[in-house]
Tab-separated table of C-alpha atoms and ligand atoms in Angstrom:
chain	number	residue	atom	x	y	z
A	1	MET	CA	109.855	77.089	87.010
A	2	THR	CA	110.529	80.169	84.965
A	3	ALA	CA	107.340	82.275	84.520
A	4	PRO	CA	106.504	83.422	81.007
A	5	ILE	CA	107.422	87.048	80.429
A	6	LEU	CA	104.697	88.832	78.611
A	7	ARG	CA	105.273	92.175	76.908
A	8	SER	CA	101.847	93.094	75.566
A	9	ARG	CA	98.243	93.647	76.753
A	10	ALA	CA	97.090	91.212	74.090
A	11	GLU	CA	99.384	88.396	75.453
A	12	LEU	CA	98.274	89.229	79.018
A	13	ARG	CA	94.576	89.207	78.149
A	14	GLY	CA	95.094	85.759	76.360
A	15	MET	CA	96.782	84.432	79.559
A	16	THR	CA	94.130	85.645	81.919
A	17	ARG	CA	91.068	84.760	80.019
A	18	PRO	CA	90.822	81.186	81.112
A	19	TRP	CA	91.641	82.221	84.661
A	20	ARG	CA	88.801	84.768	84.580
A	21	LEU	CA	86.357	82.133	83.199
A	22	ALA	CA	87.365	79.644	85.934
A	23	GLY	CA	86.729	82.287	88.639
A	24	ASP	CA	90.198	82.181	89.864
A	25	THR	CA	91.467	84.937	92.148
A	26	ILE	CA	94.330	86.964	90.453
A	27	GLY	CA	96.835	88.687	92.558
A	28	VAL	CA	99.051	91.432	91.097
A	29	VAL	CA	102.442	92.601	92.409
A	30	PRO	CA	103.284	95.900	90.747
A	31	THR	CA	107.139	96.600	90.794
A	32	MET	CA	109.689	98.792	89.100
A	33	GLY	CA	111.978	95.630	89.160
A	34	ALA	CA	115.551	95.349	90.718
A	35	LEU	CA	113.825	92.875	92.898
A	36	HIS	CA	114.845	92.277	96.512
A	37	ASP	CA	113.436	90.450	99.522
A	38	GLY	CA	111.012	93.278	100.122
A	39	HIS	CA	109.367	92.725	96.786
A	40	LEU	CA	109.578	88.942	97.088
A	41	SER	CA	107.764	89.022	100.411
A	42	LEU	CA	104.893	90.557	98.450
A	43	VAL	CA	105.146	87.780	95.936
A	44	ALA	CA	105.005	85.249	98.777
A	45	ALA	CA	101.880	86.899	100.214
A	46	ALA	CA	100.224	86.926	96.899
A	47	LYS	CA	101.047	83.208	96.277
A	48	GLN	CA	99.516	82.433	99.674
A	49	THR	CA	96.290	84.426	98.995
A	50	CYS	CA	95.662	84.011	95.323
A	51	ASP	CA	95.069	81.185	92.748
A	52	ARG	CA	97.147	83.163	90.097
A	53	VAL	CA	99.918	85.644	90.581
A	54	ILE	CA	101.221	88.162	88.096
A	55	VAL	CA	104.328	90.238	88.867
A	56	THR	CA	104.671	93.444	86.813
A	57	ILE	CA	107.921	95.217	86.146
A	58	PHE	CA	107.628	98.726	84.711
A	59	VAL	CA	109.869	101.602	85.467
A	60	ASN	CA	107.010	104.100	85.119
A	61	PRO	CA	108.303	107.340	83.623
A	62	ARG	CA	105.304	109.238	84.783
A	63	GLN	CA	106.226	108.942	88.454
A	64	PHE	CA	109.774	110.258	88.187
A	65	GLY	CA	110.355	113.960	88.594
A	66	SER	CA	113.668	114.066	86.791
A	67	PRO	CA	115.060	112.480	83.612
A	68	GLU	CA	118.323	111.619	85.423
A	69	ASP	CA	116.501	109.754	88.214
A	70	LEU	CA	114.634	107.856	85.607
A	71	ALA	CA	117.799	107.003	83.650
A	72	ASN	CA	119.701	106.024	86.723
A	73	TYR	CA	116.974	103.710	88.082
A	74	PRO	CA	118.453	100.160	88.230
A	75	ARG	CA	117.120	97.741	85.497
A	76	THR	CA	117.812	93.990	86.102
A	77	GLU	CA	115.252	92.013	84.251
A	78	THR	CA	117.236	88.824	83.873
A	79	SER	CA	118.108	88.506	87.473
A	80	ASP	CA	114.631	89.596	88.489
A	81	ALA	CA	113.163	86.746	86.406
A	82	ALA	CA	115.628	84.243	88.137
A	83	LYS	CA	114.562	85.491	91.679
A	84	LEU	CA	110.940	84.866	90.725
A	85	ALA	CA	111.598	81.376	89.523
A	86	ARG	CA	111.308	79.873	92.963
A	87	PHE	CA	108.048	81.394	93.688
A	88	ASP	CA	106.237	79.733	90.696
A	89	VAL	CA	104.322	82.887	89.717
A	90	ASP	CA	102.039	82.489	86.732
A	91	ALA	CA	103.311	85.386	84.737
A	92	ILE	CA	105.724	88.329	84.601
A	93	TYR	CA	104.340	91.300	82.703
A	94	VAL	CA	107.028	93.593	81.435
A	95	PRO	CA	105.268	96.242	79.189
A	96	ASP	CA	107.375	98.864	77.435
A	97	GLY	CA	106.604	102.614	77.539
A	98	ASP	CA	104.618	102.560	74.278
A	99	GLU	CA	102.472	99.789	75.373
A	100	MET	CA	101.552	101.548	78.600
A	101	TYR	CA	101.267	105.002	77.174
A	102	PRO	CA	100.458	104.870	73.418
A	103	ASP	CA	100.363	107.924	71.249
A	104	GLY	CA	97.543	110.182	72.378
A	105	PHE	CA	97.450	108.983	75.891
A	106	ALA	CA	95.626	111.778	77.757
A	107	THR	CA	94.149	110.494	81.072
A	108	THR	CA	95.527	111.115	84.592
A	109	VAL	CA	94.244	109.698	87.774
A	110	SER	CA	94.598	112.171	90.643
A	111	VAL	CA	93.880	111.561	94.313
A	112	THR	CA	93.363	114.682	96.581
A	113	GLY	CA	94.145	115.015	100.295
A	114	LEU	CA	96.480	112.099	100.933
A	115	THR	CA	98.823	113.301	98.131
A	116	GLU	CA	99.133	116.924	99.482
A	117	VAL	CA	101.684	116.022	102.140
A	118	MET	CA	105.140	114.537	102.229
A	119	ASP	CA	106.108	112.815	98.858
A	120	GLY	CA	103.098	114.602	97.220
A	121	ILE	CA	104.943	117.999	97.960
A	122	HIS	CA	108.567	116.809	97.476
A	123	ARG	CA	107.771	114.872	94.344
A	124	PRO	CA	105.245	117.005	92.304
A	125	GLY	CA	103.264	114.713	90.034
A	126	HIS	CA	104.640	111.609	91.532
A	127	PHE	CA	101.333	110.121	92.892
A	128	GLU	CA	99.374	111.014	89.735
A	129	GLY	CA	102.012	108.873	87.946
A	130	VAL	CA	101.588	106.074	90.529
A	131	ALA	CA	97.722	106.286	90.513
A	132	THR	CA	97.481	106.263	86.735
A	133	VAL	CA	99.836	103.295	86.198
A	134	VAL	CA	98.275	101.322	89.031
A	135	ALA	CA	94.812	101.934	87.646
A	136	LYS	CA	96.025	100.645	84.364
A	137	LEU	CA	97.730	97.610	85.784
A	138	PHE	CA	94.675	96.650	87.790
A	139	ALA	CA	92.563	96.705	84.483
A	140	GLN	CA	95.221	95.052	82.293
A	141	THR	CA	95.820	92.211	84.696
A	142	SER	CA	92.180	91.643	85.688
A	143	ALA	CA	93.405	91.592	89.328
A	144	THR	CA	91.031	90.757	92.080
A	145	ASP	CA	93.817	91.338	94.724
A	146	ALA	CA	96.982	93.651	94.776
A	147	PHE	CA	99.885	93.592	97.087
A	148	PHE	CA	101.846	96.740	98.132
A	149	GLY	CA	104.547	97.316	100.699
A	150	GLU	CA	104.101	99.435	103.848
A	151	LYS	CA	107.654	100.657	102.993
A	152	ASP	CA	105.816	103.179	100.706
A	153	PHE	CA	102.869	103.743	103.179
A	154	GLN	CA	101.661	106.945	101.672
A	155	GLN	CA	101.575	105.097	98.313
A	156	LEU	CA	99.679	102.238	99.910
A	157	GLN	CA	97.080	104.644	101.294
A	158	VAL	CA	96.696	106.572	97.799
A	159	VAL	CA	96.247	103.332	96.069
A	160	ARG	CA	93.562	102.192	98.542
A	161	ARG	CA	91.716	105.499	98.217
A	162	MET	CA	91.883	105.303	94.422
A	163	ALA	CA	90.531	101.808	94.275
A	164	ARG	CA	87.721	102.555	96.691
A	165	ASP	CA	86.803	105.965	94.996
A	166	LEU	CA	86.839	104.466	91.404
A	167	ASP	CA	84.841	101.384	92.526
A	168	ILE	CA	87.666	99.155	91.259
A	169	GLY	CA	86.937	95.763	92.671
A	170	VAL	CA	90.539	94.915	93.779
A	171	THR	CA	91.373	94.102	97.467
A	172	VAL	CA	94.553	96.092	98.285
A	173	HIS	CA	96.792	94.250	100.779
A	174	GLY	CA	99.509	96.190	102.691
A	175	CYS	CA	102.551	94.017	103.534
A	176	PRO	CA	105.207	94.816	106.313
A	177	THR	CA	108.598	96.456	105.409
A	178	ILE	CA	111.482	94.136	105.043
A	179	ARG	CA	114.815	95.401	106.235
A	180	GLU	CA	118.557	94.488	106.088
A	181	ILE	CA	120.115	93.289	109.217
A	182	ASP	CA	121.324	96.797	110.172
A	183	GLY	CA	117.726	98.102	109.906
A	184	LEU	CA	117.920	99.793	106.495
A	185	ALA	CA	114.767	99.282	104.757
A	186	MET	CA	115.268	97.323	101.514
A	187	SER	CA	114.917	99.478	98.514
A	188	SER	CA	116.083	99.210	94.799
A	189	ARG	CA	117.595	102.652	95.330
A	190	ASN	CA	120.068	101.107	97.977
A	191	LEU	CA	122.073	99.824	94.981
A	192	LEU	CA	122.909	103.378	94.171
A	193	LEU	CA	124.544	104.121	97.574
A	194	SER	CA	128.377	104.129	97.755
A	195	ASP	CA	130.027	101.806	100.271
A	196	ARG	CA	130.400	104.765	102.669
A	197	ALA	CA	126.863	105.940	102.262
A	198	ARG	CA	125.631	102.453	102.872
A	199	VAL	CA	127.263	102.347	106.354
A	200	THR	CA	125.645	105.619	107.287
A	201	ALA	CA	122.145	104.843	105.940
A	202	PRO	CA	120.813	102.944	109.048
A	203	VAL	CA	121.108	106.236	110.995
A	204	LEU	CA	117.805	107.263	109.298
A	205	LEU	CA	115.895	104.407	111.139
A	206	GLU	CA	117.786	105.054	114.332
A	207	GLN	CA	116.677	108.654	114.308
A	208	MET	CA	112.994	107.732	113.361
A	209	GLN	CA	112.996	105.363	116.275
A	210	ALA	CA	114.371	107.966	118.628
A	211	LEU	CA	111.845	110.409	117.733
A	212	ALA	CA	108.952	107.765	117.953
A	213	ASP	CA	110.270	106.987	121.485
A	214	ALA	CA	110.226	110.622	122.467
A	215	ALA	CA	106.586	110.765	121.195
A	216	ILE	CA	105.600	107.643	122.926
A	217	GLU	CA	107.247	108.860	126.271
A	218	GLY	CA	105.528	112.174	126.022
A	219	ARG	CA	108.878	114.175	125.854
A	220	ASP	CA	108.996	117.567	124.135
A	221	TYR	CA	108.238	116.374	120.530
A	222	ALA	CA	109.376	119.506	118.632
A	223	ALA	CA	112.767	119.486	120.384
A	224	ALA	CA	113.277	115.747	119.819
A	225	GLN	CA	112.375	116.394	116.152
A	226	ARG	CA	114.998	119.188	115.839
A	227	ALA	CA	117.529	116.956	117.585
A	228	SER	CA	116.977	114.017	115.249
A	229	ILE	CA	117.215	116.223	112.117
A	230	ARG	CA	120.497	117.572	113.364
A	231	ALA	CA	121.814	114.079	114.124
A	232	LEU	CA	120.947	113.139	110.641
A	233	GLU	CA	122.791	116.094	109.166
A	234	ARG	CA	125.757	115.359	111.411
A	235	ALA	CA	125.906	111.749	110.184
A	236	GLY	CA	126.114	113.011	106.661
A	237	PHE	CA	122.597	113.388	105.307
A	238	THR	CA	122.621	116.308	103.121
A	239	GLY	CA	118.924	117.198	103.339
A	240	VAL	CA	115.917	116.022	105.344
A	241	ASP	CA	112.641	116.451	103.307
A	242	TYR	CA	110.613	115.481	106.184
A	243	LEU	CA	110.716	113.694	109.527
A	244	GLU	CA	107.336	113.719	111.002
A	245	MET	CA	104.615	111.825	112.820
A	246	ARG	CA	101.212	111.333	110.960
A	247	ALA	CA	97.935	109.518	111.445
A	248	ASN	CA	97.764	106.172	109.675
A	249	ASP	CA	94.406	106.766	108.178
A	250	ASP	CA	94.368	110.232	106.665
A	251	LEU	CA	98.111	111.134	107.139
A	252	SER	CA	97.300	114.241	109.158
A	253	LEU	CA	100.115	115.750	111.075
A	254	LEU	CA	100.379	114.736	114.866
A	255	THR	CA	102.709	115.798	117.644
A	256	ALA	CA	101.465	113.108	120.033
A	257	PRO	CA	100.389	109.586	119.051
A	258	MET	CA	96.736	110.177	120.108
A	259	ARG	CA	95.564	107.971	117.097
A	260	PRO	CA	97.328	105.132	115.391
A	261	ALA	CA	100.283	106.884	114.026
A	262	ARG	CA	103.519	106.384	112.049
A	263	LEU	CA	106.728	108.212	111.844
A	264	PHE	CA	107.736	109.076	108.261
A	265	ALA	CA	111.047	110.149	106.885
A	266	ALA	CA	112.599	111.095	103.669
A	267	ALA	CA	116.196	112.224	103.456
A	268	TRP	CA	119.159	112.579	101.098
A	269	LEU	CA	122.312	110.660	101.489
A	270	ALA	CA	125.021	110.962	98.921
A	271	GLY	CA	122.645	111.987	96.156
A	272	VAL	CA	120.176	109.144	97.016
A	273	ARG	CA	116.709	109.776	98.440
A	274	LEU	CA	115.877	107.319	101.182
A	275	ILE	CA	112.373	107.089	102.553
A	276	ASP	CA	111.025	104.954	105.371
A	277	ASN	CA	108.305	104.739	107.990
A	278	ILE	CA	107.592	102.950	111.179
A	279	ALA	CA	104.641	102.450	113.503
A	280	VAL	CA	104.544	104.593	116.633
A	281	GLU	CA	103.486	102.277	119.327
A	282	GLY	CA	104.503	101.764	122.928
B	1	LIG	P1	109.032	99.531	93.819
B	1	LIG	O1	109.692	98.483	92.900
B	1	LIG	O2	110.139	100.273	94.632
B	1	LIG	O3	108.177	100.450	93.109
B	1	LIG	O4	108.193	98.743	94.881
B	1	LIG	C1	107.297	97.805	94.462
B	1	LIG	C2	106.515	97.310	95.685
B	1	LIG	O5	107.446	96.814	96.561
B	1	LIG	C3	105.838	98.487	96.395
B	1	LIG	O6	104.583	98.058	96.817
B	1	LIG	C4	106.723	98.754	97.487
B	1	LIG	O7	106.127	99.299	98.658
B	1	LIG	C5	107.195	97.296	97.916
B	1	LIG	N1	108.502	97.418	98.604
B	1	LIG	C6	109.608	98.001	98.255
B	1	LIG	N2	110.487	97.889	99.232
B	1	LIG	C7	109.932	97.034	100.159
B	1	LIG	C8	110.370	96.582	101.453
B	1	LIG	N3	111.676	96.852	101.924
B	1	LIG	N4	109.634	95.713	102.109
B	1	LIG	C9	108.332	95.513	101.707
B	1	LIG	N5	107.867	96.013	100.537
B	1	LIG	C10	108.669	96.727	99.749
């Protein structure tokens, strides 16, 4: 059944009021739309866990660094709603910019530490935008649970920290990354890749795996890291923002997997920035 599309906070409050009174658990799946099977896996997890499920679609201007990137971001609301139909979600919340950031809006949620590495450096202001909109979506939806992908592992940890620090009573669930058959992590941005770039894109995961294997086997990590970056450049990646191993919990830099660790990468291919991460485990 097609879920109702709600565009205002007032409609959303009206819809959730009886759920809250009944003590239902409410799961929220925040997205920016252009839904793919990665997003839908979060929806499935939410349906399994919660009495009620709200999917939000909002291309949040505050988490984009450049106006071109925001303008180019794919928007596919009709097909998104069609994809959600088979999941029988309770509501799709699609606020517009004014609903989310009315005149006079002046508050920013800022998480320190976790945001001072990787995308926090390469995308200044990005995580403030994310933490602010997620805090608002949690409040607006009356969520008890929220579902985020490990695909954006740094974001997942930032959201967890924010919810804990601000005593927001939402349980944040992390869900595994869903990949294409050739290993490329599903992403709305993959739609922006040319056919040629799409063929090259899986090299990112191959090189992350090669570096993770070197770390697990105790080989010269710095040399393996340099070799992987060179291999990416040879394959056609035009810039590697980072390719590094970090601890799961506090994202501190590691050169050996002494603690539970992940390999993180962000790299540019034909004008599209791809990000990915994998667990480093033997
Ligand atoms: P986005 O629409 O890109 O903001 O993503 C919305 C949510 O879907 C975030 O929690 C992402 O981490 C998650 N997500 C995006 N791609 C994937 C994927 N390939 N597998 C699992 N979750 C994903």
